[in-house]
Amino acid sequence: MLSQARQIKIVPDLPSLQRAGADEFVRCARESINSHGRFCVALSGGNTPRGMNVLLASEPDIPWHKVHIFFGDERHVPPADPQSNFGMTRDTLLSAITIPAGNIHRVRAELDAETAAKTYEDELRQFFPQTTNGWPRFDLILLGMGPEGHTASLFPGSPAIREKTRWVVANCVEKLKTERITFTFPVLNHAAEVLFIVTGEDKAEVVKQILEGPSSPPEPFPAQQVRPVDGKLLWMVDETSGRLLKAPRS
Ligand code: 6PG
């Protein structure tokens, strides 16, 4: 199957963005469980997913025992830290649903960053013994985007941008003077579906360049390098991050 065309959905505001994201999550979960009995999803961090997670927590029809939750990236902090993506997800979703503990695959970010990355990759390799061309195939990877075009913890100019063989790496983020643990581009690009959910006035210019600018610029933004090799790519934006787009509104 060749890579499918990128789809763009522009919605009026943050509540409709969260609703649209939750609906796509439910659709993908249903389709994956119907087709192969489980739904393997990597969640995003930051603030944007909060509202969508809360909506998912009250979705009545998700068989959470058939859902495996992973994290596309994690800050180098313990789960109790306010910066923790796992902690945000626990507070907005995991604490409100009944899901087997073994279905939640947390990055051990309390360890040193390199050990956390290696440990997570080992866990992924055990979970995905059957790979697609040597890469895990997530049913869905949720991503956000920062104002300078980073996604997951793949920041412009950071070492992880060039990683072509490892699944998970510790990445030094100069701008934040910190290390992060992140999926690499090949893992993102071997997903069956990648869903970007982006809000924020400060992202409008980069969203415009990525979605309506040159398709192969000399220095693409990290978010622009996410193109599933044989999967679906869906960008959902609201009228803050998508206000410069000419594309028709939903
Ligand atoms: C993280 C995320 C990161 C996030 C963007 C957008 O760990 O912060 O994985 O890639 O998606 O920075 O963050 P907001 O949703 O807070 O704007």
GROMACS .gro file of C-alpha atoms and ligand atoms in nm:
model
  267
    1MET     CA    1   0.000   0.000   0.000
    2LEU     CA    2   0.148   0.336  -0.095
    3SER     CA    3   0.151   0.629   0.136
    4GLN     CA    4  -0.193   0.787   0.141
    5ALA     CA    5  -0.246   1.156   0.063
    6ARG     CA    6  -0.221   1.387   0.360
    7GLN     CA    7  -0.560   1.497   0.494
    8ILE     CA    8  -0.627   1.833   0.661
    9LYS     CA    9  -0.922   1.917   0.885
   10ILE     CA   10  -0.969   2.277   1.000
   11VAL     CA   11  -1.220   2.324   1.281
   12PRO     CA   12  -1.342   2.647   1.443
   13ASP     CA   13  -1.197   2.626   1.795
   14LEU     CA   14  -1.021   2.418   2.061
   15PRO     CA   15  -1.332   2.232   2.187
   16SER     CA   16  -1.415   2.120   1.832
   17LEU     CA   17  -1.050   2.022   1.779
   18GLN     CA   18  -1.057   1.809   2.094
   19ARG     CA   19  -1.387   1.651   1.985
   20ALA     CA   20  -1.258   1.580   1.635
   21GLY     CA   21  -0.939   1.426   1.778
   22ALA     CA   22  -1.135   1.207   2.018
   23ASP     CA   23  -1.368   1.094   1.739
   24GLU     CA   24  -1.071   0.997   1.519
   25PHE     CA   25  -0.915   0.808   1.810
   26VAL     CA   26  -1.240   0.612   1.863
   27ARG     CA   27  -1.274   0.541   1.489
   28CYS     CA   28  -0.918   0.416   1.466
   29ALA     CA   29  -0.953   0.207   1.782
   30ARG     CA   30  -1.270   0.042   1.653
   31GLU     CA   31  -1.114  -0.028   1.312
   32SER     CA   32  -0.793  -0.170   1.463
   33ILE     CA   33  -0.971  -0.392   1.715
   34ASN     CA   34  -1.209  -0.520   1.447
   35SER     CA   35  -0.921  -0.598   1.214
   36HIS     CA   36  -0.661  -0.745   1.450
   37GLY     CA   37  -0.807  -0.760   1.798
   38ARG     CA   38  -0.613  -0.478   1.960
   39PHE     CA   39  -0.532  -0.106   1.928
   40CYS     CA   40  -0.174   0.009   1.980
   41VAL     CA   41  -0.161   0.385   2.018
   42ALA     CA   42   0.120   0.625   2.111
   43LEU     CA   43  -0.007   0.937   2.285
   44SER     CA   44   0.140   1.283   2.264
   45GLY     CA   45   0.245   1.509   2.549
   46GLY     CA   46   0.228   1.881   2.615
   47ASN     CA   47  -0.100   2.064   2.678
   48THR     CA   48  -0.305   2.015   2.363
   49PRO     CA   49  -0.400   1.650   2.438
   50ARG     CA   50  -0.546   1.734   2.781
   51GLY     CA   51  -0.898   1.815   2.664
   52MET     CA   52  -0.910   1.527   2.419
   53ASN     CA   53  -0.793   1.285   2.689
   54VAL     CA   54  -1.074   1.402   2.917
   55LEU     CA   55  -1.326   1.335   2.639
   56LEU     CA   56  -1.178   0.988   2.579
   57ALA     CA   57  -1.207   0.909   2.949
   58SER     CA   58  -1.585   0.933   2.919
   59GLU     CA   59  -1.616   0.749   2.586
   60PRO     CA   60  -1.851   0.458   2.665
   61ASP     CA   61  -1.753   0.222   2.382
   62ILE     CA   62  -1.377   0.186   2.404
   63PRO     CA   63  -1.276  -0.169   2.518
   64TRP     CA   64  -0.971  -0.044   2.707
   65HIS     CA   65  -0.858  -0.400   2.783
   66LYS     CA   66  -0.782  -0.427   2.410
   67VAL     CA   67  -0.595  -0.097   2.399
   68HIS     CA   68  -0.220  -0.063   2.456
   69ILE     CA   69  -0.103   0.287   2.538
   70PHE     CA   70   0.249   0.406   2.462
   71PHE     CA   71   0.412   0.752   2.465
   72GLY     CA   72   0.576   0.907   2.161
   73ASP     CA   73   0.808   1.102   2.385
   74GLU     CA   74   0.871   1.187   2.747
   75ARG     CA   75   1.046   1.456   2.937
   76HIS     CA   76   1.348   1.341   3.143
   77VAL     CA   77   1.159   1.364   3.471
   78PRO     CA   78   0.992   1.116   3.709
   79PRO     CA   79   0.618   1.050   3.666
   80ALA     CA   80   0.530   1.267   3.967
   81ASP     CA   81   0.691   1.573   3.806
   82PRO     CA   82   0.443   1.833   3.669
   83GLN     CA   83   0.637   1.820   3.340
   84SER     CA   84   0.575   1.447   3.293
   85ASN     CA   85   0.372   1.349   2.985
   86PHE     CA   86   0.281   1.026   3.160
   87GLY     CA   87   0.167   1.228   3.462
   88MET     CA   88  -0.049   1.453   3.243
   89THR     CA   89  -0.201   1.145   3.076
   90ARG     CA   90  -0.258   0.974   3.412
   91ASP     CA   91  -0.439   1.282   3.543
   92THR     CA   92  -0.655   1.343   3.234
   93LEU     CA   93  -0.724   0.987   3.115
   94LEU     CA   94  -0.565   0.685   3.283
   95SER     CA   95  -0.700   0.753   3.632
   96ALA     CA   96  -1.055   0.769   3.491
   97ILE     CA   97  -1.063   0.444   3.290
   98THR     CA   98  -1.039   0.073   3.368
   99ILE     CA   99  -0.736  -0.055   3.178
  100PRO     CA  100  -0.499  -0.339   3.271
  101ALA     CA  101  -0.174  -0.203   3.414
  102GLY     CA  102   0.017  -0.415   3.161
  103ASN     CA  103  -0.149  -0.220   2.879
  104ILE     CA  104   0.016   0.105   2.986
  105HIS     CA  105   0.372   0.128   2.857
  106ARG     CA  106   0.538   0.414   3.042
  107VAL     CA  107   0.883   0.553   2.963
  108ARG     CA  108   1.100   0.499   3.273
  109ALA     CA  109   1.210   0.861   3.260
  110GLU     CA  110   1.325   0.854   3.622
  111LEU     CA  111   1.630   0.662   3.497
  112ASP     CA  112   1.919   0.829   3.320
  113ALA     CA  113   1.801   0.932   2.974
  114GLU     CA  114   2.004   0.680   2.773
  115THR     CA  115   1.894   0.391   2.995
  116ALA     CA  116   1.534   0.510   2.977
  117ALA     CA  117   1.553   0.515   2.596
  118LYS     CA  118   1.717   0.172   2.572
  119THR     CA  119   1.472   0.022   2.820
  120TYR     CA  120   1.178   0.163   2.628
  121GLU     CA  121   1.308   0.037   2.297
  122ASP     CA  122   1.356  -0.311   2.453
  123GLU     CA  123   0.995  -0.302   2.571
  124LEU     CA  124   0.876  -0.202   2.224
  125ARG     CA  125   1.082  -0.479   2.060
  126GLN     CA  126   0.928  -0.733   2.296
  127PHE     CA  127   0.578  -0.599   2.229
  128PHE     CA  128   0.622  -0.584   1.851
  129PRO     CA  129   0.805  -0.910   1.763
  130GLN     CA  130   0.657  -0.891   1.413
  131THR     CA  131   0.786  -0.575   1.250
  132THR     CA  132   0.721  -0.394   0.921
  133ASN     CA  133   1.056  -0.373   0.741
  134GLY     CA  134   1.218  -0.386   1.083
  135TRP     CA  135   0.996  -0.116   1.241
  136PRO     CA  136   0.704  -0.139   1.485
  137ARG     CA  137   0.363  -0.068   1.335
  138PHE     CA  138   0.151   0.144   1.566
  139ASP     CA  139  -0.215   0.164   1.472
  140LEU     CA  140  -0.212   0.532   1.563
  141ILE     CA  141   0.050   0.783   1.673
  142LEU     CA  142  -0.081   1.113   1.808
  143LEU     CA  143   0.151   1.411   1.767
  144GLY     CA  144   0.153   1.778   1.855
  145MET     CA  145   0.379   2.048   1.717
  146GLY     CA  146   0.575   2.324   1.882
  147PRO     CA  147   0.595   2.683   1.748
  148GLU     CA  148   0.930   2.610   1.582
  149GLY     CA  149   0.802   2.293   1.415
  150HIS     CA  150   0.925   2.025   1.655
  151THR     CA  151   0.717   1.714   1.707
  152ALA     CA  152   0.747   1.446   1.972
  153SER     CA  153   1.087   1.548   2.107
  154LEU     CA  154   1.243   1.584   1.764
  155PHE     CA  155   1.358   1.945   1.772
  156PRO     CA  156   1.515   2.132   1.479
  157GLY     CA  157   1.890   2.070   1.470
  158SER     CA  158   1.882   1.815   1.755
  159PRO     CA  159   2.085   1.492   1.715
  160ALA     CA  160   1.778   1.262   1.709
  161ILE     CA  161   1.665   1.420   1.381
  162ARG     CA  162   1.932   1.214   1.201
  163GLU     CA  163   1.861   0.879   1.375
  164LYS     CA  164   1.785   0.609   1.119
  165THR     CA  165   1.827   0.279   1.306
  166ARG     CA  166   1.716   0.308   1.669
  167TRP     CA  167   1.349   0.314   1.766
  168VAL     CA  168   1.385   0.529   2.078
  169VAL     CA  169   1.665   0.769   2.169
  170ALA     CA  170   1.763   1.019   2.435
  171ASN     CA  171   1.777   1.356   2.263
  172CYS     CA  172   1.964   1.662   2.381
  173VAL     CA  173   1.739   1.965   2.335
  174GLU     CA  174   1.971   2.267   2.339
  175LYS     CA  175   1.683   2.518   2.340
  176LEU     CA  176   1.541   2.370   2.661
  177LYS     CA  177   1.880   2.281   2.812
  178THR     CA  178   1.749   1.935   2.881
  179GLU     CA  179   1.731   1.580   2.751
  180ARG     CA  180   1.414   1.417   2.628
  181ILE     CA  181   1.331   1.056   2.533
  182THR     CA  182   1.165   1.024   2.194
  183PHE     CA  183   1.050   0.797   1.915
  184THR     CA  184   1.260   0.842   1.602
  185PHE     CA  185   1.133   0.940   1.258
  186PRO     CA  186   1.132   0.583   1.118
  187VAL     CA  187   0.901   0.471   1.403
  188LEU     CA  188   0.666   0.764   1.337
  189ASN     CA  189   0.675   0.698   0.962
  190HIS     CA  190   0.589   0.329   0.992
  191ALA     CA  191   0.263   0.389   1.177
  192ALA     CA  192  -0.064   0.293   1.011
  193GLU     CA  193  -0.188   0.640   1.097
  194VAL     CA  194  -0.035   0.961   1.232
  195LEU     CA  195  -0.269   1.227   1.366
  196PHE     CA  196  -0.138   1.578   1.433
  197ILE     CA  197  -0.355   1.790   1.661
  198VAL     CA  198  -0.232   2.149   1.668
  199THR     CA  199  -0.367   2.465   1.830
  200GLY     CA  200  -0.213   2.802   1.912
  201GLU     CA  201  -0.168   3.137   1.739
  202ASP     CA  202   0.211   3.103   1.768
  203LYS     CA  203   0.206   2.799   1.537
  204ALA     CA  204   0.007   2.951   1.246
  205GLU     CA  205   0.308   3.053   1.034
  206VAL     CA  206   0.476   2.712   1.060
  207VAL     CA  207   0.145   2.531   0.999
  208LYS     CA  208   0.101   2.742   0.685
  209GLN     CA  209   0.452   2.659   0.561
  210ILE     CA  210   0.410   2.289   0.631
  211LEU     CA  211   0.060   2.244   0.490
  212GLU     CA  212   0.059   2.499   0.207
  213GLY     CA  213   0.425   2.580   0.146
  214PRO     CA  214   0.687   2.398  -0.064
  215SER     CA  215   0.655   2.022  -0.010
  216SER     CA  216   1.031   1.961  -0.002
  217PRO     CA  217   1.202   2.273   0.140
  218PRO     CA  218   1.581   2.266   0.189
  219GLU     CA  219   1.544   2.256   0.568
  220PRO     CA  220   1.209   2.096   0.652
  221PHE     CA  221   1.063   2.134   0.997
  222PRO     CA  222   1.070   1.813   1.201
  223ALA     CA  223   0.688   1.794   1.187
  224GLN     CA  224   0.718   1.816   0.808
  225GLN     CA  225   0.937   1.504   0.802
  226VAL     CA  226   0.653   1.291   0.937
  227ARG     CA  227   0.513   1.118   0.629
  228PRO     CA  228   0.397   0.759   0.691
  229VAL     CA  229   0.554   0.534   0.427
  230ASP     CA  230   0.233   0.330   0.398
  231GLY     CA  231  -0.016   0.490   0.629
  232LYS     CA  232  -0.259   0.776   0.677
  233LEU     CA  233  -0.145   1.128   0.772
  234LEU     CA  234  -0.412   1.354   0.917
  235TRP     CA  235  -0.357   1.711   1.037
  236MET     CA  236  -0.626   1.863   1.257
  237VAL     CA  237  -0.593   2.235   1.331
  238ASP     CA  238  -0.826   2.502   1.466
  239GLU     CA  239  -0.863   2.866   1.358
  240THR     CA  240  -0.578   2.978   1.580
  241SER     CA  241  -0.304   2.753   1.437
  242GLY     CA  242  -0.479   2.721   1.098
  243ARG     CA  243  -0.587   3.082   1.045
  244LEU     CA  244  -0.342   3.141   0.755
  245LEU     CA  245  -0.451   2.835   0.560
  246LYS     CA  246  -0.646   2.876   0.236
  247ALA     CA  247  -0.776   2.518   0.256
  248PRO     CA  248  -1.157   2.481   0.282
  249ARG     CA  249  -1.298   2.461   0.632
  250SER     CA  250  -1.482   2.149   0.753
  2516PG     C1  251   0.590   1.730   2.451
  2516PG     C2  252   0.523   1.692   2.323
  2516PG     C3  253   0.550   1.797   2.221
  2516PG     C4  254   0.421   1.874   2.208
  2516PG     C5  255   0.444   2.006   2.142
  2516PG     C6  256   0.315   2.090   2.149
  2516PG     O1  257   0.648   1.642   2.517
  2516PG     O2  258   0.576   1.848   2.485
  2516PG     O3  259   0.539   1.569   2.284
  2516PG     O4  260   0.592   1.750   2.096
  2516PG     O5  261   0.329   1.796   2.133
  2516PG     O6  262   0.546   2.073   2.213
  2516PG     O7  263   0.288   2.116   2.284
  2516PG     P1  264   0.151   2.190   2.328
  2516PG     O8  265   0.042   2.092   2.300
  2516PG     O9  266   0.170   2.215   2.476
  2516PG    O10  267   0.140   2.315   2.246
   0.00000   0.00000   0.00000
